[in-house]
Structures are given as structure tokens and as C-alpha cells.
Coordinates of C-alpha atoms in Angstrom, one line a residue:
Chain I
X1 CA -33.8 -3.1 19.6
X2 CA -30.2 -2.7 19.5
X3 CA -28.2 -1.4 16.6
X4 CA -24.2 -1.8 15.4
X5 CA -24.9 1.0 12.7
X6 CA -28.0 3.4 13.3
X7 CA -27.4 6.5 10.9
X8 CA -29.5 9.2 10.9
X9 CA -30.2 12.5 8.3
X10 CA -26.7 11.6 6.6
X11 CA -26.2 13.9 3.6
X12 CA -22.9 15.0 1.9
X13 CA -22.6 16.8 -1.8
X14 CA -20.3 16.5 -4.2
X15 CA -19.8 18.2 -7.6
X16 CA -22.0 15.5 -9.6
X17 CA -23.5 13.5 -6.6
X18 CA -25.4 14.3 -3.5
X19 CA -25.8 12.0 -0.6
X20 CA -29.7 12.9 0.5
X21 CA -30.4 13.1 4.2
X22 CA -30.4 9.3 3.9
X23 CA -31.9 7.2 7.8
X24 CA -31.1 3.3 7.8
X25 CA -29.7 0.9 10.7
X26 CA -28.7 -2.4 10.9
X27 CA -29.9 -4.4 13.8
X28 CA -27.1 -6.3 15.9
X29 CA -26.8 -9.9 15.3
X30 CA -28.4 -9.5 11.1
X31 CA -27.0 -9.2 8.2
X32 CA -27.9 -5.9 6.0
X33 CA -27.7 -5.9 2.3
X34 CA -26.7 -2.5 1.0
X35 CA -27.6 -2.2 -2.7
X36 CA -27.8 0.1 -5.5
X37 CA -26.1 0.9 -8.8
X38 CA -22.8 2.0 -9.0
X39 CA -22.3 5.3 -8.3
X40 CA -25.5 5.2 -6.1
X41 CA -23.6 6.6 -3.0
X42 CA -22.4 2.7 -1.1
X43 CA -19.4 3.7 -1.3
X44 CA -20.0 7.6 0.0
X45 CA -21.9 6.0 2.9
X46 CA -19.3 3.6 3.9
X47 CA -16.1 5.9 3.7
X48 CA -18.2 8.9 6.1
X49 CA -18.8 5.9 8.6
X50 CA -15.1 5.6 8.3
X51 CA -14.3 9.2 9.0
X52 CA -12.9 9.5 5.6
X53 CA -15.1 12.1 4.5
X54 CA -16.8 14.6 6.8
X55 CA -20.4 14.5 6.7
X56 CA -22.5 17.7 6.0
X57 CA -25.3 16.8 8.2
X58 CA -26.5 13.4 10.0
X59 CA -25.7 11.1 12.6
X60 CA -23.8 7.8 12.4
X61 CA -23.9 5.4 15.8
X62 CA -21.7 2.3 15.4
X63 CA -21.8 -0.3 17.8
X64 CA -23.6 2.2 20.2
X65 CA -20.9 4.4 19.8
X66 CA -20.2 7.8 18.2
X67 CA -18.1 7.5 15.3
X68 CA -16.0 10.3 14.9
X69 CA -15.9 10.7 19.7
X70 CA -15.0 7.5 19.7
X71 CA -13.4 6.5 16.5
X72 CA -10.3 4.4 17.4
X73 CA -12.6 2.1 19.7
X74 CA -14.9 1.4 16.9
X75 CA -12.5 0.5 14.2
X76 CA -10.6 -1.3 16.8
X77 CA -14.1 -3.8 16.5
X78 CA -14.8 -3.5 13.4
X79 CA -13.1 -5.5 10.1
X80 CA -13.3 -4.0 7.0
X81 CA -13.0 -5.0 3.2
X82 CA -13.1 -2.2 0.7
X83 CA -13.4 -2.9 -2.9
X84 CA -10.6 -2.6 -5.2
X85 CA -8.2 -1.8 -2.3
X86 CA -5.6 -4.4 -1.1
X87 CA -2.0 -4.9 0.2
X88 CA 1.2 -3.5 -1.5
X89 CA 2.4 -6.0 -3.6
X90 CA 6.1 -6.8 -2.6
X91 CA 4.5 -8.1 0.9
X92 CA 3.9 -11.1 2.2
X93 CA 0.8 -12.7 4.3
X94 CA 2.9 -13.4 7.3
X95 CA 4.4 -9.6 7.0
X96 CA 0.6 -8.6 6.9
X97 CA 0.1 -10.7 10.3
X98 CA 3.1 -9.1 12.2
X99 CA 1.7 -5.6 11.1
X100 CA -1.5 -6.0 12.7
X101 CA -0.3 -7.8 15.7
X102 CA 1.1 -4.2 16.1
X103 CA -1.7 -2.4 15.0
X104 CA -5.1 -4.4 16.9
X105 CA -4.8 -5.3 20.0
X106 CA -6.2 -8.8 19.7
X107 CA -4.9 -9.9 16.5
X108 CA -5.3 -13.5 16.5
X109 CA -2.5 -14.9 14.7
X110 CA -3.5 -18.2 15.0
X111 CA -6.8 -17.6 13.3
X112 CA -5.3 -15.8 10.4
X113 CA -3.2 -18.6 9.7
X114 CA -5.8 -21.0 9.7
X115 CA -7.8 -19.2 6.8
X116 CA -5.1 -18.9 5.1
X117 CA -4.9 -22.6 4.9
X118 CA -8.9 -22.9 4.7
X119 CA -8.4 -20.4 1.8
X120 CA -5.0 -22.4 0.0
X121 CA -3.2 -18.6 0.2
X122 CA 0.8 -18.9 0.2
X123 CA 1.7 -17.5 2.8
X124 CA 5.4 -16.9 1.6
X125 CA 4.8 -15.5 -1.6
X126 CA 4.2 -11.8 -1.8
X127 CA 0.7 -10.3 -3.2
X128 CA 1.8 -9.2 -6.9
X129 CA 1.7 -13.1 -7.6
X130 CA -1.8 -13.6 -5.9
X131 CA -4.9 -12.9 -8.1
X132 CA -8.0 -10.9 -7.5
X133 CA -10.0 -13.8 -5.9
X134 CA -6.8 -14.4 -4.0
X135 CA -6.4 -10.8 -2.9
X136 CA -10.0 -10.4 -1.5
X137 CA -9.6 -13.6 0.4
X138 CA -6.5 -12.3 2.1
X139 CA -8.2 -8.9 2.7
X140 CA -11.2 -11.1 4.2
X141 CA -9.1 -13.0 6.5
X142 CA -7.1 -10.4 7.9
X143 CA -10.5 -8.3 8.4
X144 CA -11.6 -11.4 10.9
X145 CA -8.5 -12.0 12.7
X146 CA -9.3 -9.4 15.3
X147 CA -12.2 -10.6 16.2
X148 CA -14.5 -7.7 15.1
X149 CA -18.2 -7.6 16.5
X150 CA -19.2 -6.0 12.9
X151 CA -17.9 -6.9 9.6
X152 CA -18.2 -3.7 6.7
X153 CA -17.5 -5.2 3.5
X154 CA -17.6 -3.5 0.2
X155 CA -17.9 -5.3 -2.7
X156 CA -16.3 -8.1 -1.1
X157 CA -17.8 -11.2 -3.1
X158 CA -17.8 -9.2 -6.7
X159 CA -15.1 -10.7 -8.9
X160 CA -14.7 -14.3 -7.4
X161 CA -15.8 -17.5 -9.2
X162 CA -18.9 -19.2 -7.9
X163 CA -17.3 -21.8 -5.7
X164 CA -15.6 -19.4 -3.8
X165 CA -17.9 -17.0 -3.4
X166 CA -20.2 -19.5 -1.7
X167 CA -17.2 -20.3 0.5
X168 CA -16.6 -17.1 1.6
X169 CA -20.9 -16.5 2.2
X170 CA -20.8 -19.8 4.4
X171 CA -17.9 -18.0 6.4
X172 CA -20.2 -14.9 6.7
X173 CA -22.8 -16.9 7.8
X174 CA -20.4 -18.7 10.6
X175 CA -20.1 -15.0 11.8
X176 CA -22.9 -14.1 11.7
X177 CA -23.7 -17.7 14.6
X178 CA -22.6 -15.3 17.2
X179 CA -25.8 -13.0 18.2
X180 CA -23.4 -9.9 19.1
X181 CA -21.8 -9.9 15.5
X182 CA -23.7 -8.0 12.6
X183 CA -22.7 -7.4 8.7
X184 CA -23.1 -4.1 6.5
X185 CA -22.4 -6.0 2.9
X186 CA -22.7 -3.8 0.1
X187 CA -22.9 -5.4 -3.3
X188 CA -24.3 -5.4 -6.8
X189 CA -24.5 -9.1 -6.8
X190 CA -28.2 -9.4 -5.3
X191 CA -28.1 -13.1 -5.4
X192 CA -25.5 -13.6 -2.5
X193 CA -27.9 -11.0 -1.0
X194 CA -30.7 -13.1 -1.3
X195 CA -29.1 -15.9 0.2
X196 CA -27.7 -14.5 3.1
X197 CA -28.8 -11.0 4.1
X198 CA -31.8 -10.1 6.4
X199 CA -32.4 -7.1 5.3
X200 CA -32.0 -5.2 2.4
X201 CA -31.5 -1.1 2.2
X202 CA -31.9 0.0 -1.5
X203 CA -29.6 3.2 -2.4
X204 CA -30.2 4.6 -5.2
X205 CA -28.9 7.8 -6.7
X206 CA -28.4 9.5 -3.5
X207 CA -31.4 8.5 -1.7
X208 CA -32.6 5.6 0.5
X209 CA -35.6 3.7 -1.7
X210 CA -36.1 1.6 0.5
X211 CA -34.9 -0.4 4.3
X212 CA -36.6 -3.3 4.8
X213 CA -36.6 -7.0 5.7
X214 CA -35.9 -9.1 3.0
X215 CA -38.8 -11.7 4.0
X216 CA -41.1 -8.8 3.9
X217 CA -39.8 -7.3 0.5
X218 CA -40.1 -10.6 -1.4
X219 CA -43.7 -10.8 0.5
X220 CA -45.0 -7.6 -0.6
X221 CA -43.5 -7.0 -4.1
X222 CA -44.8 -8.9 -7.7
X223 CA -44.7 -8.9 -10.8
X224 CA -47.9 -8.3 -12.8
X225 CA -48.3 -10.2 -16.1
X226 CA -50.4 -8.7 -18.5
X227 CA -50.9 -8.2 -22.2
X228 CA -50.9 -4.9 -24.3
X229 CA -54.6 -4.9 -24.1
X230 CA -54.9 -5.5 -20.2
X231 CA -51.9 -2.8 -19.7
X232 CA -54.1 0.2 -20.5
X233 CA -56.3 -0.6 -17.4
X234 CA -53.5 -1.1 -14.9
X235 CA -54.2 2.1 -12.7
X236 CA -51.0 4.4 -12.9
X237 CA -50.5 4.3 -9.5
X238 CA -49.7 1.1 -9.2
X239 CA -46.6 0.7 -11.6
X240 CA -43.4 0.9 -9.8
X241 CA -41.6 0.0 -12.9
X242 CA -42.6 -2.1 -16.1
X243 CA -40.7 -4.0 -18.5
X244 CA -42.5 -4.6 -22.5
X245 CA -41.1 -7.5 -24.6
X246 CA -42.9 -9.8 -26.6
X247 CA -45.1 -11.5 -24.6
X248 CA -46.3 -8.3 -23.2
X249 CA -46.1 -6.1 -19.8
X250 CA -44.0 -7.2 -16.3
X251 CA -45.0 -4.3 -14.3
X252 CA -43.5 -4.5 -10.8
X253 CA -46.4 -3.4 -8.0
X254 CA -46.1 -3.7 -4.4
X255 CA -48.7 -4.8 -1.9
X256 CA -49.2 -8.5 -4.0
X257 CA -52.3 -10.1 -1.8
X258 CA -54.1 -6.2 -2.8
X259 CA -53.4 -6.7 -6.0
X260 CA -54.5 -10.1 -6.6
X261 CA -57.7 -8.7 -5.5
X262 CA -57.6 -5.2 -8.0
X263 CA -56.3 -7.1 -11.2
X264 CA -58.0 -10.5 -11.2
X265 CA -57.3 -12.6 -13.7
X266 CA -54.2 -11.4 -14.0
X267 CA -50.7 -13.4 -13.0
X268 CA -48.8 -12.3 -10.3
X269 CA -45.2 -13.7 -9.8
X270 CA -42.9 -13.8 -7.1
X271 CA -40.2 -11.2 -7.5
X272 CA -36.2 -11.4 -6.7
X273 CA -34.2 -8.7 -4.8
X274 CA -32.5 -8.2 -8.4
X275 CA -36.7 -7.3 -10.1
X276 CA -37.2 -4.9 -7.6
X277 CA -34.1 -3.1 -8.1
X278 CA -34.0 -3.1 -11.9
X279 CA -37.5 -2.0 -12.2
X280 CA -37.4 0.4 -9.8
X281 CA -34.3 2.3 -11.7
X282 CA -36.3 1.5 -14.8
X283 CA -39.4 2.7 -13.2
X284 CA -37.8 6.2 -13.3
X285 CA -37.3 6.3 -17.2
X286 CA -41.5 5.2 -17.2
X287 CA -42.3 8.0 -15.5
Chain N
X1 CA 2.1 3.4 14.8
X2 CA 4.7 0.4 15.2
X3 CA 3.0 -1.3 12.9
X4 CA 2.5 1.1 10.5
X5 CA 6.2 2.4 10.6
X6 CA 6.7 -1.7 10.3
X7 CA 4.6 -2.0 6.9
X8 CA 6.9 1.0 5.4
X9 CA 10.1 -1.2 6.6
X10 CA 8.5 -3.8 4.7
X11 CA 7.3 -2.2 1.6
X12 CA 10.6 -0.4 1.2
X13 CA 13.1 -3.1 1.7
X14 CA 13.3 -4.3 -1.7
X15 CA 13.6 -0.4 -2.4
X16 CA 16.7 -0.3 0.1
X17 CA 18.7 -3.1 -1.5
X18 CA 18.7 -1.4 -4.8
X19 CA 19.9 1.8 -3.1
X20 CA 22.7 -0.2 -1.5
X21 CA 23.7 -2.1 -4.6
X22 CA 24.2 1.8 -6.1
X23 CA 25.9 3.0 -3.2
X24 CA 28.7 0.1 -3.4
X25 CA 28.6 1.7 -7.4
X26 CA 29.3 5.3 -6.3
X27 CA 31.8 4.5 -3.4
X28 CA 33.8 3.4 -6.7
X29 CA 33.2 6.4 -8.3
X30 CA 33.5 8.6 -5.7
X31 CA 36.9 7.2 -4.9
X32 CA 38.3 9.0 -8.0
X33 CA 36.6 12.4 -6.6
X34 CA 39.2 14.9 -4.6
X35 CA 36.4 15.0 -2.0
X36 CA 35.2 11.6 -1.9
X37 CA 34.2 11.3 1.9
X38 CA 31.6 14.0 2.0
X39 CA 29.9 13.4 -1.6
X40 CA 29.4 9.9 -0.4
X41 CA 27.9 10.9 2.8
X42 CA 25.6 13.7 0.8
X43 CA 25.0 10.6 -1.9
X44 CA 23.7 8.4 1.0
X45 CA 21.4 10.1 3.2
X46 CA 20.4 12.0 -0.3
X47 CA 19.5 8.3 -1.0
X48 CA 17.6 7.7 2.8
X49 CA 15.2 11.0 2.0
X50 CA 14.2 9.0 -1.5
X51 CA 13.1 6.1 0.4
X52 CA 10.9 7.8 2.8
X53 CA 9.1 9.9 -0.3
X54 CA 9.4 6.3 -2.0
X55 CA 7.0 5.1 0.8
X56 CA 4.7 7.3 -0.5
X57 CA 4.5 5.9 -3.6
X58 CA 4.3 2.8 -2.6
X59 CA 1.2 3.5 -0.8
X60 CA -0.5 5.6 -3.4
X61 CA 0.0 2.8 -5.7
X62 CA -1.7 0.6 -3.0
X63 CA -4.6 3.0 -1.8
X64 CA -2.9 2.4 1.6
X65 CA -4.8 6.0 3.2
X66 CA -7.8 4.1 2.2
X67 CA -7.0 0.9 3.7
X68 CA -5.2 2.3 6.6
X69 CA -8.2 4.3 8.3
X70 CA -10.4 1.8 8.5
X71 CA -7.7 0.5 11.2
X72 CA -7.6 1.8 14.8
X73 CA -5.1 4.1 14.1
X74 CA -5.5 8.4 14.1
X75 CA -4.4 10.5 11.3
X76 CA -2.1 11.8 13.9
X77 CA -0.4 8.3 14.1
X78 CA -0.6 8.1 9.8
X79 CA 1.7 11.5 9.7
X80 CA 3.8 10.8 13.1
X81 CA 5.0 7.4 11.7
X82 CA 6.0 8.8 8.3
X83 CA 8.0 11.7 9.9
X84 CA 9.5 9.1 12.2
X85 CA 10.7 6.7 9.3
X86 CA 12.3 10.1 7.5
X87 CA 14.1 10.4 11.1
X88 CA 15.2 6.8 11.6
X89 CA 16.3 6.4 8.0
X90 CA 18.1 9.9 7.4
X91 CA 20.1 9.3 11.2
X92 CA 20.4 5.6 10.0
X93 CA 21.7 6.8 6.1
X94 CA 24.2 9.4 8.3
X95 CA 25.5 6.1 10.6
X96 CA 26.2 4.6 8.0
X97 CA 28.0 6.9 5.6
X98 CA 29.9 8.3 8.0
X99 CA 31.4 5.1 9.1
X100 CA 31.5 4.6 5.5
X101 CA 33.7 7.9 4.3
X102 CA 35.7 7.7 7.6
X103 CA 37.2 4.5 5.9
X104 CA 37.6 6.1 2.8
X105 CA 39.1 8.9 4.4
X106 CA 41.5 6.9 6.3
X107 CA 42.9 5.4 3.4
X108 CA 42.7 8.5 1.3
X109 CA 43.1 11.4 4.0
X110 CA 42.1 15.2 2.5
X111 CA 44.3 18.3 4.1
X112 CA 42.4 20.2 7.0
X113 CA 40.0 17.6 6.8
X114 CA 40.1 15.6 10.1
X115 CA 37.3 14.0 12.7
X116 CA 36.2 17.5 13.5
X117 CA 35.8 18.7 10.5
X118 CA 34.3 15.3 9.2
X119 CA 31.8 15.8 12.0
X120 CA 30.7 19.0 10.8
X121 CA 30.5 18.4 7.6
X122 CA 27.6 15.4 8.4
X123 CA 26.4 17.5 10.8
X124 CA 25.7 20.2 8.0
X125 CA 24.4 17.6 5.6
X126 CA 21.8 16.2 8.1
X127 CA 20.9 19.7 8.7
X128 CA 19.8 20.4 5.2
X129 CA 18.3 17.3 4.5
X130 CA 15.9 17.6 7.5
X131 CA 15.2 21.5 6.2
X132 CA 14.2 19.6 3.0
X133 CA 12.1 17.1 4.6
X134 CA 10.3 19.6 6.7
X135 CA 9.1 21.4 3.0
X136 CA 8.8 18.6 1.1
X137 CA 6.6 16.0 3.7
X138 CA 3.6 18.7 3.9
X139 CA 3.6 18.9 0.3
X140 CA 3.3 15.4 -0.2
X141 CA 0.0 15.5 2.2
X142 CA -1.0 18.2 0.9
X143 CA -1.0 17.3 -3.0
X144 CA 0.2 13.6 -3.2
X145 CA 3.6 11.9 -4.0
X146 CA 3.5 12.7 -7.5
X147 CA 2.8 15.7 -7.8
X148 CA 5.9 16.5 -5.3
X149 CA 8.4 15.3 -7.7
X150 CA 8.6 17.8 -10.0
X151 CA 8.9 20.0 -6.5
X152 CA 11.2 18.1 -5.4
X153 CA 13.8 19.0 -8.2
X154 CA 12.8 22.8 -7.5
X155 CA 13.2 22.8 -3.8
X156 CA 16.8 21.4 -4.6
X157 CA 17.7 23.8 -7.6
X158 CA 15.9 26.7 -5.7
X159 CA 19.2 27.0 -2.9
X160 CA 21.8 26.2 -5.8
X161 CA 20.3 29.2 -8.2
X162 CA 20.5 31.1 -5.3
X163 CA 23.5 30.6 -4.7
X164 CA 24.6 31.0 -7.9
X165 CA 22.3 34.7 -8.3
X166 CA 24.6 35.8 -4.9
X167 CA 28.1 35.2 -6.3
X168 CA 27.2 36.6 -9.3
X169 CA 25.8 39.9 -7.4
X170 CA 29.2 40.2 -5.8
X171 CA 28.1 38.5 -2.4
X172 CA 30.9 36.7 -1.5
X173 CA 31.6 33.6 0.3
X174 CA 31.1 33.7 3.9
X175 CA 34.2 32.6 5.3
X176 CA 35.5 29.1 7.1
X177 CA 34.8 30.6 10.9
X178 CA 31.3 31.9 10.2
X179 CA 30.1 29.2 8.2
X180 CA 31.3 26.4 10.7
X181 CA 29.5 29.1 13.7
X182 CA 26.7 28.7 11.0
X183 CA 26.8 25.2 10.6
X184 CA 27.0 25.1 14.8
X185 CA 23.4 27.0 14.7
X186 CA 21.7 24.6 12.5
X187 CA 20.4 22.1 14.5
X188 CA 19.0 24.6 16.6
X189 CA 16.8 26.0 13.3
X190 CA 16.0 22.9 12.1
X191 CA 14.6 20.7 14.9
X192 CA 11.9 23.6 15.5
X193 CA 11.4 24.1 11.7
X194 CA 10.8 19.7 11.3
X195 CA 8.3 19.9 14.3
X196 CA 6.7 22.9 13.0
X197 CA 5.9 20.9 9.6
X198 CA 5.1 18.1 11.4
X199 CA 2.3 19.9 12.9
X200 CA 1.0 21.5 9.6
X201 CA 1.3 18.2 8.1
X202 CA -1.1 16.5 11.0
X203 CA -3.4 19.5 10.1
X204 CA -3.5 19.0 6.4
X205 CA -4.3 15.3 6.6
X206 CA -7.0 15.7 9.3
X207 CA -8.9 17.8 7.4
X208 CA -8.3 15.9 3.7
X209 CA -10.8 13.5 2.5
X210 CA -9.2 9.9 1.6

């Protein structure tokens, strides 16, 4: 299969936080959700694909290509969105589309223009008077007016009202059409996840819990209703995470059809992207 | 590296028409001075080395090193296009204030003070300011905009105390030939001594972690 980002043995330590020899691609033409907490290293990864951290140890192939050899060709097809990191604010969409005319060699001016119509931006006011929402759709549409073959987007839906977060999905999935163009979309938000990704690599604290299709995931994981009583016989081994309220025990377990088998007569529900990864960090306190 | 030397032209524009509405203020001032031609000039491309360490700012305050390396542009390019804008706007600061005291000086002409000696004079204060540059752009690099501030107001007070400390031990003022033979060598120090710091500066920011 072909990859845009194949990363291998990546690891890089800080004074509180350590990257762990973490593996994980993303196949060309899919769409990879990149989840975890905050502080659970998406951001680490992201900037030492960018080459603005050096890594200790590890690998990273993007688009086929080495990224720190061939640096400038990659982030000339690439587009990028980082989270809380935008424009200066005494400029002007039209200033931002003669800097990058400059700056990529097929800047599309054209198509920059026409989402900032599709996304009602002035384009003759400077960005102190936009808002966040506004800001992050200027940062999207500059990021895919060069035609990039893999779109990295940090946090790029977290912050924006419903309606135009869906918007802004439906234009990732429009991408996404053309079978040589992939997305690495980290986010806390595990519902625009569920709706759009294909698979789904769970970070958390420094480590890769998981990289997985998300088809598979939702297949394999459940959550196991039981009662006080019934709780005592669920075998160890088999709690990933568990949750006690009122009614009793959710225990997230994985292999579901096994399970069914093991616990009968006990309810096993489907799980979202959002169960697995709050159980699985409250899994940790369990243990 | 256009475009990035365009973005700074944009971001400090607004920057430069403050600077121009305070230059129109000092000419006025300055026209009661006994030397009003060469404060002016020293005023002015004083005032083009803020807006380049402005620029800075500016892009601290938007995470631009951030931002700007996910583009197809090198660190190299990052530094070289800062350095470049110094250069455009301290040569484009001199232009201007020289055409700007040479009117003053027309209508308010100072003894032993003619082209010549007009010429030397910018030459000397383009000199110094590019000596400054050279110090003061690693630092920024090195430690960020706002920490260089407070530097900034010592790398300015470090020459004056000096020469202050030297009169005071006696040392006395070199005189008119040997400082304008001085002022004659200066380019040749400080072209070397700017592309020397423009090299340390390309070595700091490859290895810094945005």
C-alpha cells in the first residue's frame, strides 16, 4: 500500500513529556484521525513532521519522501492548519493571497477567492476584526489554495459552531474525492472523527494505544452492562476501562462477538470513538 | 523569500506611517537644533532599525516561526529575508533623510559643513547602524524580540559610556583627519562584520526548535 505519512520509532523527550518510539501511517487517499488528550503528544508529532523539532530517534516518510532530505518539496504539497496559530492581524485576505503567490508555486488565486466567498470572509478587512471561526476558515482556505496532495490539520474544527464545522467536514470530504489526496486531522472532537475519518490512531500520554480502522474499532470494542453483583465475575483481563454509576458497571472490553459468548446474559453495546478513548484513560486510574 | 520579505512590508506599514507622522514632528524640532541636518538623518534611519526589530514583534505576537515553516520556505530564507528588510529599510531610511536634511541644510547651511562632509556624515551613520544590526539581529534569534529590548538600550549606552570612561581617562578626541580616514574604513569593517552575523544568525535558527 502506499503511504503520504509512514513514521516509524519516533520518540523525542522533553522535561515533563516523552514522545515513545511511537509507528503509525496513514494510507494515501484516507483520512486518519489523530486523537488523544491534550498534552498527549499531537501536537509533538505534528511540529517533528514539520522539522520544527528534531527528533531523537525514528523515521518520518511523507508523501514517499524524506522529510527533513527533501523538506521544501514536501511542504511545497502539503497545506497545513495549526491550532491557535493565524495571520497578523493588521493584514488583509487579498495581502495573504499575494504572499503565497510568492511563496508556493501554484497558488491558485482563483480558488482562494472562491472560498472566501463560499466561506462569507471579507476580503478587505484585516484579521483583528475576524473571529475565531472566521480565522480558522481563512487559515483553511489558504491551506488548499496550492493544491496540496495532503492536508495536516491541527485542531482545525475545535472552536467553530456546528453549522460550520459540518461545512468545513463536507469540504474535507470534497478533498478527500481525489484518490491521491490524504488527511492527518488531529482533534479532540471525536464526533467529526466519526463522521469522516477512516482510521483512527489513539495517542495517548506519549505512546500509540492504538492505529486502526475505524470500521474495525467500532466492530471490535463494547461496552458491557452489568450490575454490582455480575461485576465481580467479569474476568480482570477483560476490562479495558469501567465506568460505576447508578445503574451499575459499563466496562469497555474488546473482541465484542467473544464476549457475547464469555458473559451471556449480559448486554453488550455498541461503543463510540469518544467510549473508547475515555475509558481507556480511565482504564489507567482502574488499574 | 519575496513573499516573506512582502508579509513584513505588509505587517509593518501601518508601523511606518506612525514613524513618518513623528518624523514630520522632529523635522520641526530639529529645525531649532544648531545641527539639525545630521540629528534628523540619525533620527530616521534610527527609526528604519525599529521597524525591522518591530517585525519581530509583530510576528511573535502572531506565532509567524510557527506558521511560516510549515511553508516551502528554509530557515535560511526565514533569516536572509529579515536581514534583507534591515538592508532595504536602513539604505531606504538613509535616501530619504538625506534628501531630507540636504533641504534643510540648504535653507539653513552649517560652516564647514558641505556635500562632502554631508556625505560622510550618512556614511558614518549607516555605518553604525549596520554594526548595531549585526549584534542585535542574532540576539533576537537567539532569545526572542523581547527579551532584546532591554539589550537594545545597552548595546546603545554601551559605546556612549565608553566614550564617556575615555574622555574622562584623558583620551582625547581623535582629530577631524583621522576620524574622517576612520569613517572612510568603515564600510570595509562593517559589510564583513553584517555577513558574519548573518551567518551565525542562519546557525542559531537552524538549530532552534519553533
Amino acid at each position: 500500500m502506499d503511504y503520504a505519512i509512514a513514521i516509524r520509532d519516533l520518540s523525542k523527550s522533553f522535561k515533563n513529556f516523552k514522545l515513545k518510539n511511537i509507528s503509525f501511517s496513514v494510507p494515501k487517499g484516507s483520512i486518519m484521525g489523530f486523537i488523544g488528550e491534550n498534552g498527549a503528544g499531537k501536537t509533538t508529532t505534528i511540529k517533528l513532521m514539520l522539522n520544527q523539532l528534531k527528533a531523537e530517534t525514528g523515521e518520518i516518510g511523507i508523501l514517499g519522501l524524506d522529510h527533513r532530505k527533501d523538506e521544501k518539496k514536501i511542504k511545497s504539497d502539503i497545506g497545513v492548519v495549526l491550532d491557535e496559530c493565524y495571520f497578523h492581524e493588521n493584514i488583509k485576505p487579498k495581502h495573504i493571497s499575494r504572499i503565497m503567490a510568492r511563496i508556493y508555486k501554484n497558488w491558485d488565486e482563483s480558488l482562494f477567492y472562491s472560498y472566501i466567498d463560499q466561506f462569507r470572509l471579507p476580503g478587505n478587512k484585516t484579521t483583528k476584526e475576524f473571529s475565531r471561526g472566521m480565522k480558522l476558515k481563512l487559515s483553511i482556505a489558504t491551506a488548499l489554495s496550492h493544491h496540496p496532495k495532503l492536508l495536516i490539520l491541527d485542531e482545525a474544527t475545535s472552536g467553530l459552531d456546528p453549522v460550520v464545522r459540518n461545512e468545513i467536514l463536507d469540504l474535507f470530504l470534497e478533498f478527500i474525492q481525489d484518490e491521491n489526496h490524504s488527511i492527518l486531522f488531529s482533534s479532540h472532537i471525536t464526533s467529526d472523527l466519526e463522521k469522516i475519518a477512516d482510521y483512527i490512531t489513539f495517542l495517548h500520554d506519549g505512546e500509540i494505544i492504538f492505529s486502526k480502522s475505524k470500521d474495525s474499532l467500532l466492530d471490535n470494542y463494547g461496552l458491557l452492562l452489568c450490575g454490582a453483583a455480575d461485576f465481580g465475575a467479569v474476568d480482570k483481563a477483560d476490562i479495558i476501562g469501567q465506568r460505576e454509576s447508578r445503574f451499575g458497571h459499563e466496562i469497555l472490553v474488546r473482541n465484542k462477538k467473544q464476549m457475547k459468548q464469555k458473559y451471556k446474559g449480559l448486554t453488550i453495546d455498541p461503543v463510540t470513538i469518544e467510549d473508547i478513548m475515555l475509558f481507556y484513560m480511565r482504564g489507567e486510574e482502574f488499574k | 523569500m519575496i513573499g516573506l520579505l512582502l508579509k513584513d512590508f505588509y505587517i509593518v506599514r501601518q508601523y511606518m506611517k506612525t514613524v513618518l507622522f513623528m518624523l514630520a514632528f522632529f523635522a520641526l524640532i530639529s529645525a531649532g537644533l544648531d545641527n539639525p541636518a545630521t540629528f534628523f538623518e540619525a533620527f530616521i534611519i534610527f527609526m528604519s532599525m525599529m521597524v525591522t526589530i518591530t517585525s519581530f514583534s509583530y510576528d511573535a505576537l502572531a506565532k509567524w516561526d510557527y506558521y511560516a515553516l510549515s511553508l516551502p520556505v528554509s530557515r535560511k530564507e526565514i533569516v536572509a529575508s529579515k536581514y534583507l528588510l534591515s538592508v532595504i529599510l536602513c539604505f531606504g531610511g538613509t535616501i530619504i533623510s538625506f534628501l531630507i536634511s540636504a533641504v534643510i541644510l540648504k535653507f539653513k547651511p552649517m560652516e564647514a559643513f558641505g556635500v562632502k562632509e554631508h556625505l560622510y556624515a550618512t556614511g558614518a551613520i549607516i555605518s553604525i547602524t549596520f554594526f548595531f544590526l549585526a549584534i542585535l539581529l542574532p540576539l533576537i534569534f537567539k532569545f526572542g524580540v523581547e527579551k532584546c529590548r532591554l539589550l537594545l538600550i545597552a548595546i546603545f549606552a554601551a559605546p556612549t559610556a565608553a566614550m564617556v570612561a575615555l574622555s574622562k581617562m584623558g583620551v582625547s578626541m581623535p582629530s577631524e583627519a583621522s576620524l574622517i580616514a576612520f569613517i572612510k574604513l568603515l564600510p570595509v569593517l562593517v559589510i564583513p562584520f553584517f555577513l558574519l552575523s548573518f551567518f551565525i544568525s542562519v546557525r542559531i535558527f537552524s538549530g532552534k526548535e519553533i
